[in-house]
Amino acid sequence: MPDRKNAKDAGRKRSADKGTADRAPADNAPASKVPGGKAPAGRTPAGTDNVLAFPEPPGKRLRRNILVTLGTVLALVCALLAAAIFSPALAVGTVSVSGTRLVTPEQVQAALEPLKGKPLPQISDEEVSRLLAPLVQIKSVSTQARPPSGLVVQVLERVPVALVKQGEQYQLVDVDGVVLASPADPATVALPVIDGGAGTIGKDLFQATAAVLGALPLDVLSKLSNASAQSVDAVELKLVDGQTIIWGNAGEKELKAKVLEALLKVPADPKNPVRVYDVSAPRHPVTR
């Protein structure tokens, strides 16, 4: 009997131990199945190696590649521009000049000497104009680079409209009264003479007279002998053959110039020669 009882107790003990073992968490059990939700110290939670990695969306990858490519191209362009702007290989070596009549190409080239050795991309029209400012005959300029070392300068000069007589001196002036030259032989200049100029007849009268001359076509201007003004509203012109042109004020000067040009083209009548052309009222011109 004792042996049978002992055997029975031993069986119960084994069953109890097995149940306890079944309830005990394994060392590699997931932390979520362990009471308290924590994995044993020194252990990595189960399932970490099984996290799914989703692929990057194609659109995002494409945008990133485009940005990288654009950045690379931009950096390359900037590097090339910097190399061109500062490269001594594009330094100015020769200066070609065109459009000069009142000044010589040599004068322009001498004034632009400071540009020699400077890279072409660094040269602007403003800088060239500043260097040419002492040459008052030049009104404006435009430049063009001719790599690797050529600079072409196109000059636009002021247009002379009259000779200003001051004493025995004659000065060539434009419509703004800028003195362009002092001709050695005024008789060879086919432009009207303004007696006294701005210094004698006053600035307003001079500008009114010069504005009228500046509006005339070159073929008419070449026929004028002199110009005068008693007031800004009474500008008169004289032709080389003695005829008088009553111009009036500087208003409607373009229309007056066209009317005068048409009147001068009318064939002369030897029996009734015209002595006065009055275009002060250009819509109703008068000849007498």
mmCIF file of C-alpha atoms in Angstrom, residues 66-205:
data_model
loop_
_atom_site.group_PDB
_atom_site.id
_atom_site.type_symbol
_atom_site.label_atom_id
_atom_site.label_comp_id
_atom_site.label_asym_id
_atom_site.label_seq_id
_atom_site.Cartn_x
_atom_site.Cartn_y
_atom_site.Cartn_z
ATOM 1 C CA ILE A 66 15.831 65.462 -61.048
ATOM 2 C CA LEU A 67 16.838 67.795 -58.205
ATOM 3 C CA VAL A 68 20.252 66.205 -57.980
ATOM 4 C CA THR A 69 20.742 66.512 -61.740
ATOM 5 C CA LEU A 70 19.613 70.149 -61.780
ATOM 6 C CA GLY A 71 21.910 70.999 -58.915
ATOM 7 C CA THR A 72 24.837 69.412 -60.721
ATOM 8 C CA VAL A 73 24.071 71.245 -63.972
ATOM 9 C CA LEU A 74 23.640 74.565 -62.154
ATOM 10 C CA ALA A 75 26.952 74.153 -60.376
ATOM 11 C CA LEU A 76 28.636 73.354 -63.690
ATOM 12 C CA VAL A 77 27.093 76.403 -65.406
ATOM 13 C CA CYS A 78 28.159 78.687 -62.561
ATOM 14 C CA ALA A 79 31.672 77.327 -62.774
ATOM 15 C CA LEU A 80 31.778 77.915 -66.533
ATOM 16 C CA LEU A 81 30.430 81.458 -66.170
ATOM 17 C CA ALA A 82 32.954 82.281 -63.491
ATOM 18 C CA ALA A 83 35.709 80.921 -65.685
ATOM 19 C CA ALA A 84 34.521 83.020 -68.634
ATOM 20 C CA ILE A 85 34.102 86.223 -66.643
ATOM 21 C CA PHE A 86 37.509 86.099 -65.048
ATOM 22 C CA SER A 87 39.466 84.185 -67.667
ATOM 23 C CA PRO A 88 42.510 86.055 -69.034
ATOM 24 C CA ALA A 89 41.965 84.153 -72.281
ATOM 25 C CA LEU A 90 39.071 86.567 -73.049
ATOM 26 C CA ALA A 91 40.965 89.747 -72.198
ATOM 27 C CA VAL A 92 40.570 92.746 -74.511
ATOM 28 C CA GLY A 93 43.420 92.964 -76.969
ATOM 29 C CA THR A 94 42.072 95.065 -79.845
ATOM 30 C CA VAL A 95 39.414 97.804 -80.070
ATOM 31 C CA SER A 96 37.670 98.477 -83.405
ATOM 32 C CA VAL A 97 35.777 101.763 -83.839
ATOM 33 C CA SER A 98 33.097 102.760 -86.361
ATOM 34 C CA GLY A 99 30.701 105.674 -86.866
ATOM 35 C CA THR A 100 33.155 108.516 -86.254
ATOM 36 C CA ARG A 101 33.278 111.758 -88.233
ATOM 37 C CA LEU A 102 33.884 114.542 -85.732
ATOM 38 C CA VAL A 103 36.432 112.483 -83.799
ATOM 39 C CA THR A 104 38.953 109.978 -85.075
ATOM 40 C CA PRO A 105 39.053 106.242 -84.303
ATOM 41 C CA GLU A 106 42.472 106.818 -82.737
ATOM 42 C CA GLN A 107 40.973 109.255 -80.217
ATOM 43 C CA VAL A 108 38.369 106.695 -79.205
ATOM 44 C CA GLN A 109 40.949 103.919 -78.933
ATOM 45 C CA ALA A 110 43.199 106.096 -76.778
ATOM 46 C CA ALA A 111 40.296 106.885 -74.427
ATOM 47 C CA LEU A 112 39.507 103.160 -74.111
ATOM 48 C CA GLU A 113 43.074 102.122 -73.377
ATOM 49 C CA PRO A 114 42.206 101.284 -69.715
ATOM 50 C CA LEU A 115 40.089 98.386 -71.002
ATOM 51 C CA LYS A 116 43.082 96.551 -72.403
ATOM 52 C CA GLY A 117 43.633 93.291 -70.529
ATOM 53 C CA LYS A 118 40.148 93.292 -68.976
ATOM 54 C CA PRO A 119 37.944 90.220 -69.693
ATOM 55 C CA LEU A 120 35.310 90.924 -72.340
ATOM 56 C CA PRO A 121 32.324 89.738 -70.228
ATOM 57 C CA GLN A 122 33.124 92.396 -67.639
ATOM 58 C CA ILE A 123 32.862 95.317 -70.086
ATOM 59 C CA SER A 124 29.546 97.205 -70.350
ATOM 60 C CA ASP A 125 28.254 100.039 -72.515
ATOM 61 C CA GLU A 126 28.039 102.202 -69.402
ATOM 62 C CA GLU A 127 31.742 101.789 -68.658
ATOM 63 C CA VAL A 128 32.681 102.577 -72.271
ATOM 64 C CA SER A 129 30.435 105.670 -72.217
ATOM 65 C CA ARG A 130 32.071 106.861 -69.006
ATOM 66 C CA LEU A 131 35.540 106.555 -70.524
ATOM 67 C CA LEU A 132 34.415 108.424 -73.655
ATOM 68 C CA ALA A 133 32.644 111.219 -71.734
ATOM 69 C CA PRO A 134 35.505 113.723 -72.349
ATOM 70 C CA LEU A 135 34.847 113.387 -76.095
ATOM 71 C CA VAL A 136 31.738 115.591 -76.108
ATOM 72 C CA GLN A 137 31.144 114.922 -79.796
ATOM 73 C CA ILE A 138 29.994 111.403 -78.901
ATOM 74 C CA LYS A 139 26.351 111.162 -77.878
ATOM 75 C CA SER A 140 26.119 107.418 -77.223
ATOM 76 C CA VAL A 141 27.913 104.136 -77.886
ATOM 77 C CA SER A 142 27.161 100.459 -78.215
ATOM 78 C CA THR A 143 29.658 97.649 -77.858
ATOM 79 C CA GLN A 144 29.966 94.093 -79.081
ATOM 80 C CA ALA A 145 32.429 91.451 -77.929
ATOM 81 C CA ARG A 146 34.344 89.530 -80.577
ATOM 82 C CA PRO A 147 36.050 86.653 -78.725
ATOM 83 C CA PRO A 148 38.669 85.828 -77.929
ATOM 84 C CA SER A 149 40.063 89.386 -77.577
ATOM 85 C CA GLY A 150 38.190 91.819 -79.846
ATOM 86 C CA LEU A 151 35.908 94.685 -78.764
ATOM 87 C CA VAL A 152 33.829 96.508 -81.396
ATOM 88 C CA VAL A 153 32.625 100.020 -80.492
ATOM 89 C CA GLN A 154 29.844 101.655 -82.538
ATOM 90 C CA VAL A 155 29.794 105.422 -82.002
ATOM 91 C CA LEU A 156 26.761 107.695 -82.418
ATOM 92 C CA GLU A 157 27.956 111.280 -82.680
ATOM 93 C CA ARG A 158 26.042 114.477 -82.045
ATOM 94 C CA VAL A 159 24.645 116.169 -85.142
ATOM 95 C CA PRO A 160 25.898 119.715 -85.798
ATOM 96 C CA VAL A 161 23.074 122.102 -86.707
ATOM 97 C CA ALA A 162 24.731 125.514 -86.807
ATOM 98 C CA LEU A 163 27.844 127.634 -86.548
ATOM 99 C CA VAL A 164 27.845 130.035 -83.647
ATOM 100 C CA LYS A 165 29.713 133.255 -84.330
ATOM 101 C CA GLN A 166 31.333 134.920 -81.347
ATOM 102 C CA GLY A 167 33.525 137.772 -82.464
ATOM 103 C CA GLU A 168 35.855 136.327 -85.072
ATOM 104 C CA GLN A 169 35.454 132.771 -83.801
ATOM 105 C CA TYR A 170 33.048 130.175 -85.161
ATOM 106 C CA GLN A 171 31.955 127.140 -83.184
ATOM 107 C CA LEU A 172 30.115 124.106 -84.468
ATOM 108 C CA VAL A 173 27.194 123.267 -82.140
ATOM 109 C CA ASP A 174 24.415 120.701 -81.937
ATOM 110 C CA VAL A 175 20.767 121.201 -81.032
ATOM 111 C CA ASP A 176 21.631 121.234 -77.319
ATOM 112 C CA GLY A 177 24.263 123.932 -77.787
ATOM 113 C CA VAL A 178 27.164 121.554 -77.162
ATOM 114 C CA VAL A 179 30.300 122.885 -78.851
ATOM 115 C CA LEU A 180 31.567 120.161 -81.135
ATOM 116 C CA ALA A 181 34.467 121.811 -82.932
ATOM 117 C CA SER A 182 35.994 125.082 -84.115
ATOM 118 C CA PRO A 183 36.382 124.800 -87.890
ATOM 119 C CA ALA A 184 39.445 126.417 -89.401
ATOM 120 C CA ASP A 185 37.449 127.550 -92.440
ATOM 121 C CA PRO A 186 33.786 128.241 -91.582
ATOM 122 C CA ALA A 187 33.000 128.914 -95.248
ATOM 123 C CA THR A 188 33.390 125.229 -95.993
ATOM 124 C CA VAL A 189 30.677 124.288 -93.456
ATOM 125 C CA ALA A 190 27.250 124.174 -95.079
ATOM 126 C CA LEU A 191 25.319 125.146 -91.965
ATOM 127 C CA PRO A 192 23.508 128.327 -90.902
ATOM 128 C CA VAL A 193 25.246 130.863 -88.704
ATOM 129 C CA ILE A 194 23.759 131.988 -85.387
ATOM 130 C CA ASP A 195 25.206 135.371 -84.465
ATOM 131 C CA GLY A 196 26.207 135.623 -80.860
ATOM 132 C CA GLY A 197 25.121 132.172 -79.686
ATOM 133 C CA ALA A 198 23.866 131.363 -76.223
ATOM 134 C CA GLY A 199 26.184 133.824 -74.521
ATOM 135 C CA THR A 200 24.809 136.885 -76.334
ATOM 136 C CA ILE A 201 21.208 136.255 -77.340
ATOM 137 C CA GLY A 202 20.341 134.334 -74.202
ATOM 138 C CA LYS A 203 19.966 130.673 -73.492
ATOM 139 C CA ASP A 204 16.222 130.498 -74.216
ATOM 140 C CA LEU A 205 16.523 132.174 -77.607
#
